C-alpha positions as a printed Julia matrix, in Angstrom:
235×3 Matrix{Float64}:
  22.27    0.81  -23.0
  22.87    3.53  -20.43
  20.04    3.85  -17.89
  18.83    7.24  -16.76
  19.44    8.09  -13.1
  15.77    7.49  -12.36
  15.73    4.06  -14.06
  18.99    3.18  -12.38
  17.44    3.92   -8.99
  14.33    1.93   -9.92
  16.49   -1.05  -10.89
  18.19   -0.9    -7.47
  14.78   -0.87   -5.78
  13.51   -3.83   -7.8
  16.72   -5.76   -7.15
  16.38   -5.03   -3.43
  12.83   -6.41   -3.44
  14.15   -9.65   -4.99
  17.16   -9.83   -2.67
  15.04   -9.47    0.44
  12.55  -12.04   -0.81
  15.41  -14.49   -1.46
  17.03  -13.84    1.91
  13.73  -14.59    3.63
  13.7   -18.07    2.09
  17.25  -19.07    2.97
  17.01  -18.85    6.79
  13.88  -21.02    6.74
  15.66  -23.74    4.78
  18.73  -23.56    7.03
  16.67  -23.65   10.19
  14.69  -26.63    8.91
  17.9   -28.54    8.08
  19.48  -27.81   11.46
  16.52  -28.93   13.51
  16.4   -32.31   11.73
  20.14  -32.96   12.12
  21.8   -34.58   15.12
  23.97  -31.51   15.75
  22.9   -28.74   18.14
  21.43  -25.56   16.62
  23.9   -22.68   16.48
  21.91  -19.86   18.03
  24.42  -17.15   17.13
  24.22  -17.91   13.42
  20.43  -17.58   13.45
  20.57  -14.3    15.37
  22.6   -12.75   12.59
  19.78  -13.16   10.06
  17.33  -10.54   11.44
  20.09   -7.96   11.59
  21.02   -8.69    7.95
  17.38   -8.38    6.92
  17.11   -5.15    8.87
  20.08   -3.67    6.99
  18.64   -4.79    3.66
  15.23   -3.39    4.59
  16.75   -0.04    5.63
  18.63    0.11    2.35
  15.44   -0.6     0.41
  13.51    2.08    2.32
  16.26    4.62    1.64
  16.24    3.76   -2.06
  12.45    4.01   -2.16
  12.54    7.4    -0.47
  15.16    8.67   -2.95
  13.17    7.32   -5.89
   9.81    8.75   -4.83
  11.39   12.05   -3.81
  13.03   12.42   -7.21
   9.79   11.86   -9.12
   7.71   13.96   -6.7
  10.21   16.82   -7.08
   9.89   16.66  -10.87
   6.08   16.61  -10.72
   5.92   19.47   -8.21
   8.49   21.59  -10.07
   6.57   21.09  -13.32
   3.22   21.92  -11.71
   4.54   25.02   -9.93
   6.22   26.19  -13.12
   2.97   25.88  -15.09
   1.0    27.68  -12.38
   3.47   30.55  -12.31
   3.53   30.77  -16.11
  -0.27   31.04  -16.34
  -1.15   33.04  -13.2
  -0.66   36.45  -14.8
  -2.93   35.78  -17.77
  -5.46   34.0   -15.57
  -5.68   36.86  -13.1
  -5.98   39.53  -15.8
  -8.75   37.56  -17.52
 -10.69   37.18  -14.28
 -10.08   40.85  -13.44
 -11.33   42.08  -16.79
 -14.48   39.98  -16.63
 -15.51   41.61  -13.34
 -16.76   44.95  -14.65
 -18.17   46.46  -11.47
 -15.44   47.82   -9.23
 -12.67   46.95  -11.66
 -11.19   50.44  -11.61
 -11.02   50.4    -7.81
  -9.2    47.07   -7.43
  -5.74   47.63   -5.95
  -4.32   44.11   -6.4
  -1.23   43.78   -8.61
  -0.11   40.77  -10.59
   3.38   41.09   -9.1
   2.0    40.87   -5.58
  -0.09   37.81   -6.44
   2.86   36.04   -8.06
   5.16   36.74   -5.11
   2.74   35.37   -2.53
   1.75   32.4    -4.69
   5.32   31.33   -5.46
   6.33   31.45   -1.8
   3.28   29.43   -0.74
   3.83   26.77   -3.41
   7.57   26.4    -2.89
   7.73   26.52    0.91
   4.32   25.43    2.13
   3.39   22.86   -0.5
   6.59   21.48   -2.04
   8.75   21.4     1.1
   5.94   19.89    3.15
   5.21   17.11    0.65
   8.84   16.15    0.09
   9.42   16.02    3.82
   6.5    13.61    4.21
   7.68   10.99    1.69
  10.09    9.15    4.0
   7.59    8.74    6.87
   4.84    7.68    4.43
   7.05    4.97    2.92
   7.93    3.6     6.36
   4.24    3.65    7.27
   2.98    1.91    4.13
   5.76   -0.43    3.04
   5.36   -4.09    4.02
   7.31   -7.15    2.85
   4.5    -8.17    0.49
   3.85   -4.67   -0.89
   4.59   -4.22   -4.59
   5.52   -0.93   -6.23
   2.17   -0.42   -7.94
   0.37   -0.67   -4.6
   2.9     1.64   -2.99
   2.46    4.13   -5.84
  -1.26    4.31   -5.13
  -0.87    4.72   -1.38
   1.88    7.34   -1.57
   0.2     9.45   -4.26
  -3.19    9.37   -2.5
  -1.72   10.35    0.86
   0.41   13.12   -0.64
  -2.72   14.34   -2.43
  -4.47   14.64    0.93
  -1.49   16.46    2.42
  -1.59   19.06   -0.37
  -4.84   20.38    1.18
  -5.74   22.43   -1.9
  -8.53   24.39   -0.23
  -6.33   25.51    2.66
  -3.5    26.58    0.35
  -5.89   28.58   -1.84
  -7.41   30.21    1.25
  -3.97   31.16    2.6
  -2.94   32.78   -0.69
  -6.14   34.77   -1.05
  -6.06   36.0     2.57
  -2.61   37.44    1.99
  -3.66   39.13   -1.26
  -7.09   40.4    -0.36
  -6.87   41.87    3.1
 -10.23   43.42    3.85
 -10.45   45.93    6.67
 -12.47   44.64    9.56
 -16.1    45.62    9.14
 -19.0    44.84   11.41
 -22.17   43.41    9.95
 -24.04   46.72   10.35
 -21.21   48.85    8.99
 -21.04   46.57    5.92
 -24.79   47.0     5.36
 -24.48   50.75    5.77
 -21.54   51.04    3.36
 -23.18   48.81    0.76
 -26.17   51.18    0.76
 -24.4    54.54    0.79
 -20.84   53.95   -0.42
 -21.06   52.76   -4.01
 -17.29   52.65   -4.53
 -16.76   50.5    -1.44
 -19.61   48.14   -2.37
 -18.38   47.65   -5.94
 -14.79   47.11   -4.8
 -15.81   44.45   -2.26
 -18.05   42.69   -4.78
 -15.33   42.77   -7.42
 -12.63   41.39   -5.12
 -14.86   38.67   -3.69
 -15.67   37.45   -7.21
 -11.96   37.46   -8.05
 -11.22   35.47   -4.9
 -13.76   32.76   -5.77
 -12.47   32.44   -9.34
  -8.8    32.36   -8.34
  -9.46   29.83   -5.58
 -11.17   27.5    -8.05
  -8.33   27.91  -10.56
  -5.56   27.27   -8.02
  -7.38   24.37   -6.35
  -7.79   22.6    -9.69
  -4.02   22.69  -10.22
  -3.25   21.44   -6.72
  -5.81   18.63   -6.88
  -4.15   17.37  -10.07
  -0.85   16.73   -8.24
  -2.07   13.4    -6.83
  -3.15   12.05  -10.22
  -0.13   13.37  -12.1
   2.18   11.79   -9.54
   0.36    8.43   -9.71
   0.44    8.39  -13.53
   4.13    9.31  -13.6
   5.08    6.64  -11.06
   3.11    3.92  -12.85
   4.53    4.93  -16.22
   8.08    4.66  -14.89
   7.47    1.06  -13.83
   5.75    0.18  -17.11
   8.65    1.59  -19.15
  11.31   -0.11  -17.08
C-alpha cells in the first residue's frame, strides 16, 4: 500500500518518537552496567549520548514542523478559498437588506475582495505558518504525545489568528469615513439626510461583515484540531 505524503511524514514522526524513547533507555542500562563492573567508566562514550539524542530530537522537531505546516496550509487554503467564494454573495445580501442609504453606498465587491484576499493570505496565513516552528519547540517535551500536541498547537494558532483584529483591519480599509467631530456629526445627522443614511447604512454593513468574517476565522482552530486528530486516527 502506498502511503500519501502526509501519512508518510506522520509515520516518520511516530517512528522518531519510538526511536528517541528507545535511545533514552539504552544509555541508562549501559551506565548501570559500567558502574557495577570493575573497569573504569569511559567518559567519552557517555558524552556522545546527549549529542546523539540532540540530533534525533532536532530531526523529530523538523519532521513535526513539516507535518503541522502541511496540514495547517491545507486548512488555511481551504478556509480562505471558501471565504473568497462566498464573500461576493454575502456582501450583496447584506447590502440589499440595508434599505436606508443603499443607493449612496460607494463600496464595490471587487474592492472588498482585493483587500480581504491580501489580508487573509499575507497577514493571517503567513503569520500562522511562520509561528508553527516556534510553537512546536515551545510545547514539545519528551513525554508529549501527538494528541496533546495537536490540542496545544491548534489552540495557540487559534489565538494568533486574532479574528477581531483581522476583521477590524479589513473594514477600516474598505470603509474609510472622513474625520468628523462629534458636533459636526450631530449637525449632519440632523440636516444632511443623505450623509446620515449613508453612514447608518455603512455602519450596519460593517457590523454584519465583521461578524461573518470573524465566524470563519474562529473556525480555523477547531477545523485544524479535527483534521490533525483525524489524521492520527486514520493512520
